[in-house]
């Protein structure tokens, strides 16, 4: 055989309790525990083929060939898979997101999860999900969580994520309000390094994050949306506070980000259970009940600067296509 091929599908995830900062930079181990929800509506499908006839790795994302740093990150993972499998061949990788990538929307989580699963299988390896999660984590810690559906945890210093509850434990909706991006944002790894090195608030974040994580986890266990939402918002704001105090300050918010936060608070004042979180970008994600999702979606869509609002139910495990 001259080519071996596999196709994997993985869903993105949004952290309810955030990860920011590394315990070990070389090994990419997280400094704080995180808790996420995998999203059904944000999907990456990745095909990997190891092929004798290739003279280098070729990687296409949404039909466009990757180069420089994005290509290097994929090649790093392919090299690890080749050395695990004792394989010499180069690979052709074709990946598609079914959500807008230009927005820089959490695509590394689903992307590296799908790549780890497809590449290991295409190389002839049959690893347990925990081992694939560990491999994905080396490229992007949040990707470790995308191997699993529903609610997922990644402990401080952990090598792999672990599923906590399936989505049916607490059937919530996550809305993703996409905001027009101005200048290119600082990547998460670079942002974390800058925060850890220069922010006087970074030690406070690392000290407090486990407590916020425990509050979010207990609220999720009890299916208590107001308590979960409160912990989720504090986790996001505390993480951003640590970034804002870096030198130079790391500011991911756009004007529409703040307008969306204000809108969420208004909704809440009007009796709608809606809670926000924000990652390393200007978009705002809002957690609510299924029966409130349509009303929250229209309210967020009216905010100036919002280009689209996606609605997602909890998503499944990453899988291989037959
Ligand atoms: O795993 P990375 O390097 O893409 O970092 C993810 C960081 C946040 O999205 C801001 C938080 C998180 O826990 O997903």
mmCIF file of C-alpha atoms and ligand atoms in Angstrom:
data_model
loop_
_atom_site.group_PDB
_atom_site.id
_atom_site.type_symbol
_atom_site.label_atom_id
_atom_site.label_comp_id
_atom_site.label_asym_id
_atom_site.label_seq_id
_atom_site.Cartn_x
_atom_site.Cartn_y
_atom_site.Cartn_z
ATOM 1 C CA UNK A 1 0.000 0.000 0.000
ATOM 2 C CA UNK A 2 1.325 3.457 -0.867
ATOM 3 C CA UNK A 3 -1.178 5.595 1.082
ATOM 4 C CA UNK A 4 -3.080 5.205 4.329
ATOM 5 C CA UNK A 5 -5.930 7.524 5.011
ATOM 6 C CA UNK A 6 -8.313 8.460 7.840
ATOM 7 C CA UNK A 7 -10.975 11.126 8.344
ATOM 8 C CA UNK A 8 -11.919 12.550 11.747
ATOM 9 C CA UNK A 9 -14.541 15.006 12.922
ATOM 10 C CA UNK A 10 -14.083 17.059 16.112
ATOM 11 C CA UNK A 11 -16.164 19.837 17.628
ATOM 12 C CA UNK A 12 -14.899 23.044 19.107
ATOM 13 C CA UNK A 13 -15.288 23.805 22.796
ATOM 14 C CA UNK A 14 -15.714 26.915 24.883
ATOM 15 C CA UNK A 15 -14.281 27.039 28.401
ATOM 16 C CA UNK A 16 -16.781 27.881 31.150
ATOM 17 C CA UNK A 17 -13.807 28.036 33.552
ATOM 18 C CA UNK A 18 -10.801 29.266 31.581
ATOM 19 C CA UNK A 19 -7.294 27.985 31.027
ATOM 20 C CA UNK A 20 -4.674 30.722 30.646
ATOM 21 C CA UNK A 21 -0.975 30.171 31.329
ATOM 22 C CA UNK A 22 1.339 27.196 31.259
ATOM 23 C CA UNK A 23 2.774 25.203 34.142
ATOM 24 C CA UNK A 24 5.412 23.864 31.769
ATOM 25 C CA UNK A 25 6.022 25.680 28.496
ATOM 26 C CA UNK A 26 8.023 22.961 26.724
ATOM 27 C CA UNK A 27 5.408 20.304 27.504
ATOM 28 C CA UNK A 28 2.445 22.675 27.165
ATOM 29 C CA UNK A 29 0.894 21.745 30.510
ATOM 30 C CA UNK A 30 -1.824 24.107 31.797
ATOM 31 C CA UNK A 31 -1.198 26.171 34.934
ATOM 32 C CA UNK A 32 -4.855 26.155 35.999
ATOM 33 C CA UNK A 33 -7.789 23.715 35.763
ATOM 34 C CA UNK A 34 -10.435 24.377 33.104
ATOM 35 C CA UNK A 35 -13.975 23.195 32.406
ATOM 36 C CA UNK A 36 -15.499 23.342 28.922
ATOM 37 C CA UNK A 37 -18.591 22.657 26.882
ATOM 38 C CA UNK A 38 -18.130 20.975 23.491
ATOM 39 C CA UNK A 39 -20.262 22.633 20.792
ATOM 40 C CA UNK A 40 -22.332 20.668 18.257
ATOM 41 C CA UNK A 41 -22.520 23.596 15.817
ATOM 42 C CA UNK A 42 -18.761 24.226 15.451
ATOM 43 C CA UNK A 43 -17.201 21.315 13.629
ATOM 44 C CA UNK A 44 -13.866 20.537 11.952
ATOM 45 C CA UNK A 45 -13.508 17.642 9.494
ATOM 46 C CA UNK A 46 -9.938 16.599 8.749
ATOM 47 C CA UNK A 47 -8.599 14.044 6.304
ATOM 48 C CA UNK A 48 -5.012 12.801 6.643
ATOM 49 C CA UNK A 49 -3.305 10.622 4.048
ATOM 50 C CA UNK A 50 0.285 9.393 4.447
ATOM 51 C CA UNK A 51 1.510 8.933 0.915
ATOM 52 C CA UNK A 52 4.788 7.545 -0.547
ATOM 53 C CA UNK A 53 4.624 9.877 -3.498
ATOM 54 C CA UNK A 54 4.761 13.103 -1.418
ATOM 55 C CA UNK A 55 8.048 14.965 -1.010
ATOM 56 C CA UNK A 56 6.809 17.160 1.840
ATOM 57 C CA UNK A 57 3.754 17.589 4.051
ATOM 58 C CA UNK A 58 0.942 19.463 2.311
ATOM 59 C CA UNK A 59 -1.730 21.046 4.528
ATOM 60 C CA UNK A 60 -4.910 22.676 3.270
ATOM 61 C CA UNK A 61 -7.373 24.527 5.479
ATOM 62 C CA UNK A 62 -10.632 25.406 3.766
ATOM 63 C CA UNK A 63 -8.910 24.696 0.420
ATOM 64 C CA UNK A 64 -6.000 27.118 0.996
ATOM 65 C CA UNK A 65 -2.481 25.803 1.559
ATOM 66 C CA UNK A 66 -0.927 26.660 4.933
ATOM 67 C CA UNK A 67 2.603 28.034 5.252
ATOM 68 C CA UNK A 68 4.936 29.364 7.960
ATOM 69 C CA UNK A 69 3.854 29.049 11.604
ATOM 70 C CA UNK A 70 0.419 27.436 11.024
ATOM 71 C CA UNK A 71 2.059 24.813 8.761
ATOM 72 C CA UNK A 72 4.856 24.258 11.298
ATOM 73 C CA UNK A 73 2.354 23.530 14.070
ATOM 74 C CA UNK A 74 0.692 20.846 11.939
ATOM 75 C CA UNK A 75 4.076 19.399 10.887
ATOM 76 C CA UNK A 76 5.157 19.201 14.553
ATOM 77 C CA UNK A 77 2.172 16.976 15.288
ATOM 78 C CA UNK A 78 2.708 14.877 12.136
ATOM 79 C CA UNK A 79 6.362 14.363 13.177
ATOM 80 C CA UNK A 80 5.250 13.056 16.580
ATOM 81 C CA UNK A 81 2.758 10.689 14.944
ATOM 82 C CA UNK A 82 5.405 9.473 12.458
ATOM 83 C CA UNK A 83 7.856 8.758 15.246
ATOM 84 C CA UNK A 84 5.178 6.935 17.320
ATOM 85 C CA UNK A 85 4.222 4.787 14.315
ATOM 86 C CA UNK A 86 7.750 4.338 12.913
ATOM 87 C CA UNK A 87 6.615 5.914 9.656
ATOM 88 C CA UNK A 88 8.704 7.908 7.139
ATOM 89 C CA UNK A 89 6.049 9.100 4.685
ATOM 90 C CA UNK A 90 4.827 12.642 4.301
ATOM 91 C CA UNK A 91 1.151 13.482 4.633
ATOM 92 C CA UNK A 92 -1.527 15.379 2.823
ATOM 93 C CA UNK A 93 -3.918 17.029 5.276
ATOM 94 C CA UNK A 94 -7.217 18.570 4.222
ATOM 95 C CA UNK A 95 -9.256 20.311 6.865
ATOM 96 C CA UNK A 96 -12.581 22.155 6.721
ATOM 97 C CA UNK A 97 -14.360 24.103 9.437
ATOM 98 C CA UNK A 98 -18.113 24.423 9.104
ATOM 99 C CA UNK A 99 -17.974 27.754 10.937
ATOM 100 C CA UNK A 100 -16.246 31.000 9.869
ATOM 101 C CA UNK A 101 -12.484 30.652 10.470
ATOM 102 C CA UNK A 102 -11.581 34.124 9.307
ATOM 103 C CA UNK A 103 -13.006 35.185 12.661
ATOM 104 C CA UNK A 104 -10.284 33.151 14.416
ATOM 105 C CA UNK A 105 -12.991 31.409 16.349
ATOM 106 C CA UNK A 106 -11.611 28.653 18.608
ATOM 107 C CA UNK A 107 -10.513 26.761 15.495
ATOM 108 C CA UNK A 108 -7.337 25.406 17.085
ATOM 109 C CA UNK A 109 -9.338 23.308 19.589
ATOM 110 C CA UNK A 110 -11.409 21.366 17.051
ATOM 111 C CA UNK A 111 -8.603 21.549 14.476
ATOM 112 C CA UNK A 112 -5.868 19.885 16.539
ATOM 113 C CA UNK A 113 -8.329 17.379 18.039
ATOM 114 C CA UNK A 114 -9.439 16.269 14.558
ATOM 115 C CA UNK A 115 -5.837 16.243 13.309
ATOM 116 C CA UNK A 116 -4.585 14.116 16.237
ATOM 117 C CA UNK A 117 -7.359 11.578 15.731
ATOM 118 C CA UNK A 118 -7.101 11.387 11.930
ATOM 119 C CA UNK A 119 -3.281 11.389 11.811
ATOM 120 C CA UNK A 120 -2.824 8.639 14.420
ATOM 121 C CA UNK A 121 -5.374 6.417 12.687
ATOM 122 C CA UNK A 122 -3.978 7.115 9.211
ATOM 123 C CA UNK A 123 -0.558 6.098 10.573
ATOM 124 C CA UNK A 124 -2.036 2.759 11.631
ATOM 125 C CA UNK A 125 -2.184 3.555 15.369
ATOM 126 C CA UNK A 126 -5.282 2.779 17.424
ATOM 127 C CA UNK A 127 -4.847 4.896 20.522
ATOM 128 C CA UNK A 128 -7.396 5.232 23.331
ATOM 129 C CA UNK A 129 -9.152 8.649 23.447
ATOM 130 C CA UNK A 130 -7.070 9.683 26.482
ATOM 131 C CA UNK A 131 -3.851 9.204 24.484
ATOM 132 C CA UNK A 132 -5.223 11.157 21.510
ATOM 133 C CA UNK A 133 -6.281 13.907 23.933
ATOM 134 C CA UNK A 134 -2.713 14.008 25.303
ATOM 135 C CA UNK A 135 -1.295 14.332 21.785
ATOM 136 C CA UNK A 136 -3.748 17.126 20.910
ATOM 137 C CA UNK A 137 -2.840 18.912 24.169
ATOM 138 C CA UNK A 138 0.796 19.180 23.093
ATOM 139 C CA UNK A 139 -0.304 21.409 20.178
ATOM 140 C CA UNK A 140 -3.087 23.334 21.925
ATOM 141 C CA UNK A 141 -4.217 22.609 25.481
ATOM 142 C CA UNK A 142 -7.828 23.477 24.674
ATOM 143 C CA UNK A 143 -7.724 20.871 21.869
ATOM 144 C CA UNK A 144 -7.295 18.143 24.507
ATOM 145 C CA UNK A 145 -10.875 18.929 25.614
ATOM 146 C CA UNK A 146 -12.333 18.602 22.077
ATOM 147 C CA UNK A 147 -11.774 14.826 21.996
ATOM 148 C CA UNK A 148 -14.755 14.515 24.318
ATOM 149 C CA UNK A 149 -18.376 15.594 24.024
ATOM 150 C CA UNK A 150 -20.466 17.434 26.608
ATOM 151 C CA UNK A 151 -18.737 18.910 29.669
ATOM 152 C CA UNK A 152 -15.006 18.252 29.887
ATOM 153 C CA UNK A 153 -12.256 19.040 32.396
ATOM 154 C CA UNK A 154 -8.542 19.615 31.944
ATOM 155 C CA UNK A 155 -6.780 19.733 35.299
ATOM 156 C CA UNK A 156 -3.835 21.940 36.185
ATOM 157 C CA UNK A 157 -0.690 20.138 35.011
ATOM 158 C CA UNK A 158 -2.777 17.425 33.320
ATOM 159 C CA UNK A 159 -1.553 15.631 30.198
ATOM 160 C CA UNK A 160 -5.060 14.814 28.976
ATOM 161 C CA UNK A 161 -8.613 16.048 29.347
ATOM 162 C CA UNK A 162 -11.372 13.955 30.912
ATOM 163 C CA UNK A 163 -15.091 13.865 30.184
ATOM 164 C CA UNK A 164 -17.115 15.042 33.200
ATOM 165 C CA UNK A 165 -20.770 14.926 32.086
ATOM 166 C CA UNK A 166 -22.492 14.245 28.797
ATOM 167 C CA UNK A 167 -24.436 17.146 27.299
ATOM 168 C CA UNK A 168 -27.704 15.636 28.505
ATOM 169 C CA UNK A 169 -26.659 16.191 32.133
ATOM 170 C CA UNK A 170 -27.540 19.868 31.632
ATOM 171 C CA UNK A 171 -28.992 20.736 28.233
ATOM 172 C CA UNK A 172 -27.852 24.320 27.726
ATOM 173 C CA UNK A 173 -27.286 26.450 24.638
ATOM 174 C CA UNK A 174 -24.153 28.411 23.855
ATOM 175 C CA UNK A 175 -24.584 31.358 21.519
ATOM 176 C CA UNK A 176 -21.554 32.708 19.710
ATOM 177 C CA UNK A 177 -21.839 36.385 18.780
ATOM 178 C CA UNK A 178 -19.271 37.095 16.070
ATOM 179 C CA UNK A 179 -17.796 40.565 16.093
ATOM 180 C CA UNK A 180 -15.903 42.138 13.202
ATOM 181 C CA UNK A 181 -12.211 41.789 13.821
ATOM 182 C CA UNK A 182 -9.933 44.781 13.538
ATOM 183 C CA UNK A 183 -6.220 44.086 13.690
ATOM 184 C CA UNK A 184 -4.986 40.515 14.042
ATOM 185 C CA UNK A 185 -5.123 39.329 17.636
ATOM 186 C CA UNK A 186 -2.109 38.032 19.559
ATOM 187 C CA UNK A 187 -2.125 34.205 19.492
ATOM 188 C CA UNK A 188 -2.998 32.455 22.751
ATOM 189 C CA UNK A 189 0.447 30.902 23.358
ATOM 190 C CA UNK A 190 2.196 34.210 22.818
ATOM 191 C CA UNK A 191 -0.425 36.001 24.936
ATOM 192 C CA UNK A 192 -0.010 33.525 27.786
ATOM 193 C CA UNK A 193 3.777 33.896 27.770
ATOM 194 C CA UNK A 194 3.509 37.682 27.822
ATOM 195 C CA UNK A 195 0.964 37.579 30.664
ATOM 196 C CA UNK A 196 3.025 35.143 32.764
ATOM 197 C CA UNK A 197 6.221 37.135 32.213
ATOM 198 C CA UNK A 198 4.972 40.665 32.741
ATOM 199 C CA UNK A 199 1.540 40.854 34.407
ATOM 200 C CA UNK A 200 1.570 41.580 38.155
ATOM 201 C CA UNK A 201 -1.921 40.020 38.218
ATOM 202 C CA UNK A 202 -0.812 36.673 36.743
ATOM 203 C CA UNK A 203 0.109 35.110 40.128
ATOM 204 C CA UNK A 204 -3.294 36.216 41.475
ATOM 205 C CA UNK A 205 -5.030 34.611 38.475
ATOM 206 C CA UNK A 206 -3.157 31.320 38.987
ATOM 207 C CA UNK A 207 -3.977 31.378 42.714
ATOM 208 C CA UNK A 208 -7.688 32.162 42.252
ATOM 209 C CA UNK A 209 -8.571 30.231 39.067
ATOM 210 C CA UNK A 210 -8.871 26.836 40.856
ATOM 211 C CA UNK A 211 -11.483 28.271 43.232
ATOM 212 C CA UNK A 212 -13.561 29.716 40.375
ATOM 213 C CA UNK A 213 -13.209 26.391 38.546
ATOM 214 C CA UNK A 214 -14.503 24.530 41.637
ATOM 215 C CA UNK A 215 -17.486 26.897 41.864
ATOM 216 C CA UNK A 216 -18.316 26.389 38.180
ATOM 217 C CA UNK A 217 -17.957 22.622 38.514
ATOM 218 C CA UNK A 218 -20.188 22.438 41.610
ATOM 219 C CA UNK A 219 -22.832 24.624 39.919
ATOM 220 C CA UNK A 220 -22.742 22.442 36.799
ATOM 221 C CA UNK A 221 -23.061 19.301 38.933
ATOM 222 C CA UNK A 222 -26.123 20.861 40.638
ATOM 223 C CA UNK A 223 -27.518 22.110 37.274
ATOM 224 C CA UNK A 224 -27.622 25.609 38.760
ATOM 225 C CA UNK A 225 -27.422 28.020 35.780
ATOM 226 C CA UNK A 226 -27.231 31.309 37.757
ATOM 227 C CA UNK A 227 -24.350 29.974 39.878
ATOM 228 C CA UNK A 228 -22.618 28.489 36.812
ATOM 229 C CA UNK A 229 -23.074 31.756 34.898
ATOM 230 C CA UNK A 230 -21.703 33.826 37.761
ATOM 231 C CA UNK A 231 -18.568 31.656 38.036
ATOM 232 C CA UNK A 232 -18.167 31.611 34.230
ATOM 233 C CA UNK A 233 -18.261 35.404 33.995
ATOM 234 C CA UNK A 234 -15.796 35.802 36.850
ATOM 235 C CA UNK A 235 -13.422 33.299 35.260
ATOM 236 C CA UNK A 236 -13.450 35.202 31.956
ATOM 237 C CA UNK A 237 -13.110 38.661 33.508
ATOM 238 C CA UNK A 238 -10.357 37.565 35.888
ATOM 239 C CA UNK A 239 -8.433 35.995 32.986
ATOM 240 C CA UNK A 240 -8.812 39.197 30.950
ATOM 241 C CA UNK A 241 -7.736 41.277 33.967
ATOM 242 C CA UNK A 242 -4.469 39.319 34.074
ATOM 243 C CA UNK A 243 -3.945 39.987 30.341
ATOM 244 C CA UNK A 244 -4.857 43.673 30.599
ATOM 245 C CA UNK A 245 -2.166 44.153 33.245
ATOM 246 C CA UNK A 246 0.562 42.668 31.004
ATOM 247 C CA UNK A 247 3.240 44.886 29.497
ATOM 248 C CA UNK A 248 2.214 45.838 26.854
ATOM 249 C CA UNK A 249 -1.381 45.264 27.903
ATOM 250 C CA UNK A 250 -3.240 42.581 26.019
ATOM 251 C CA UNK A 251 -6.669 43.879 25.062
ATOM 252 C CA UNK A 252 -8.870 41.504 23.076
ATOM 253 C CA UNK A 253 -12.098 43.513 23.364
ATOM 254 C CA UNK A 254 -13.672 45.457 20.511
ATOM 255 C CA UNK A 255 -16.367 48.106 21.140
ATOM 256 C CA UNK A 256 -19.023 45.497 20.260
ATOM 257 C CA UNK A 257 -17.581 43.139 22.913
ATOM 258 C CA UNK A 258 -18.521 45.633 25.627
ATOM 259 C CA UNK A 259 -21.875 46.377 23.984
ATOM 260 C CA UNK A 260 -22.644 42.641 24.046
ATOM 261 C CA UNK A 261 -21.754 42.386 27.751
ATOM 262 C CA UNK A 262 -24.137 45.292 28.425
ATOM 263 C CA UNK A 263 -26.864 43.574 26.377
ATOM 264 C CA UNK A 264 -26.450 40.320 28.329
ATOM 265 C CA UNK A 265 -26.798 42.238 31.591
ATOM 266 C CA UNK A 266 -29.952 43.947 30.305
ATOM 267 C CA UNK A 267 -31.410 40.585 29.320
ATOM 268 C CA UNK A 268 -30.694 39.315 32.807
ATOM 269 C CA UNK A 269 -32.273 42.373 34.397
ATOM 270 C CA UNK A 270 -35.351 41.527 32.306
ATOM 271 C CA UNK A 271 -35.477 38.013 33.772
ATOM 272 C CA UNK A 272 -33.679 36.097 30.976
ATOM 273 C CA UNK A 273 -30.964 33.742 32.296
ATOM 274 C CA UNK A 274 -28.036 34.642 30.014
ATOM 275 C CA UNK A 275 -24.328 34.729 30.946
ATOM 276 C CA UNK A 276 -21.274 35.723 28.917
ATOM 277 C CA UNK A 277 -17.734 34.513 28.428
ATOM 278 C CA UNK A 278 -14.912 35.844 26.219
ATOM 279 C CA UNK A 279 -11.773 34.108 24.936
ATOM 280 C CA UNK A 280 -8.636 35.479 23.274
ATOM 281 C CA UNK A 281 -10.651 37.447 20.725
ATOM 282 C CA UNK A 282 -13.479 40.006 20.500
ATOM 283 C CA UNK A 283 -16.376 37.530 20.175
ATOM 284 C CA UNK A 284 -18.807 36.976 23.023
ATOM 285 C CA UNK A 285 -20.256 33.570 23.921
ATOM 286 C CA UNK A 286 -23.503 33.464 25.858
ATOM 287 C CA UNK A 287 -24.866 30.566 27.887
ATOM 288 C CA UNK A 288 -28.628 30.198 28.254
ATOM 289 C CA UNK A 289 -31.515 27.706 28.402
ATOM 290 C CA UNK A 290 -32.756 26.015 25.180
ATOM 291 C CA UNK A 291 -36.160 27.727 25.403
ATOM 292 C CA UNK A 292 -34.512 31.165 25.640
ATOM 293 C CA UNK A 293 -31.973 30.666 22.839
ATOM 294 C CA UNK A 294 -34.038 32.182 19.990
ATOM 295 C CA UNK A 295 -34.883 35.353 21.964
ATOM 296 C CA UNK A 296 -31.271 35.775 23.132
ATOM 297 C CA UNK A 297 -30.041 35.236 19.558
ATOM 298 C CA UNK A 298 -32.216 38.074 18.196
ATOM 299 C CA UNK A 299 -31.244 40.378 21.059
ATOM 300 C CA UNK A 300 -27.517 39.804 20.430
ATOM 301 C CA UNK A 301 -27.893 40.107 16.633
ATOM 302 C CA UNK A 302 -29.232 43.667 17.054
ATOM 303 C CA UNK A 303 -26.078 44.885 18.818
ATOM 304 C CA UNK A 304 -24.079 47.161 16.468
ATOM 305 C CA UNK A 305 -20.869 45.483 15.258
ATOM 306 C CA UNK A 306 -22.252 41.944 15.517
ATOM 307 C CA UNK A 307 -21.967 40.128 12.181
ATOM 308 C CA UNK A 308 -23.567 36.799 13.055
ATOM 309 C CA UNK A 309 -24.882 34.829 16.034
ATOM 310 C CA UNK A 310 -24.488 31.038 16.020
ATOM 311 C CA UNK A 311 -26.507 28.868 18.399
ATOM 312 C CA UNK A 312 -25.126 25.558 19.605
ATOM 313 C CA UNK A 313 -26.317 22.623 21.665
ATOM 314 C CA UNK A 314 -23.782 20.442 23.523
ATOM 315 C CA UNK A 315 -21.729 18.440 21.027
ATOM 316 C CA UNK A 316 -20.496 14.832 20.844
ATOM 317 C CA UNK A 317 -17.104 13.088 21.133
ATOM 318 C CA UNK A 318 -14.635 13.413 18.277
ATOM 319 C CA UNK A 319 -15.107 10.488 15.889
ATOM 320 C CA UNK A 320 -13.516 8.756 12.918
ATOM 321 C CA UNK A 321 -15.537 8.522 9.733
ATOM 322 C CA UNK A 322 -15.967 4.919 8.608
HETATM 323 O O1 LIG B 1 -5.355 26.012 23.888
HETATM 324 P P1 LIG B 1 -5.115 27.388 23.365
HETATM 325 O O2 LIG B 1 -3.682 27.691 23.211
HETATM 326 O O3 LIG B 1 -5.896 27.659 22.106
HETATM 327 O O4 LIG B 1 -5.656 28.430 24.481
HETATM 328 C C1 LIG B 1 -6.997 28.584 24.817
HETATM 329 C C2 LIG B 1 -7.195 29.751 25.719
HETATM 330 C C3 LIG B 1 -8.623 30.215 25.934
HETATM 331 O O5 LIG B 1 -9.439 29.907 24.810
HETATM 332 C C4 LIG B 1 -8.606 31.737 26.097
HETATM 333 C C5 LIG B 1 -9.244 29.630 27.199
HETATM 334 C C6 LIG B 1 -9.657 28.186 27.154
HETATM 335 O O6 LIG B 1 -9.618 27.552 28.221
HETATM 336 O O7 LIG B 1 -10.072 27.697 26.085
#
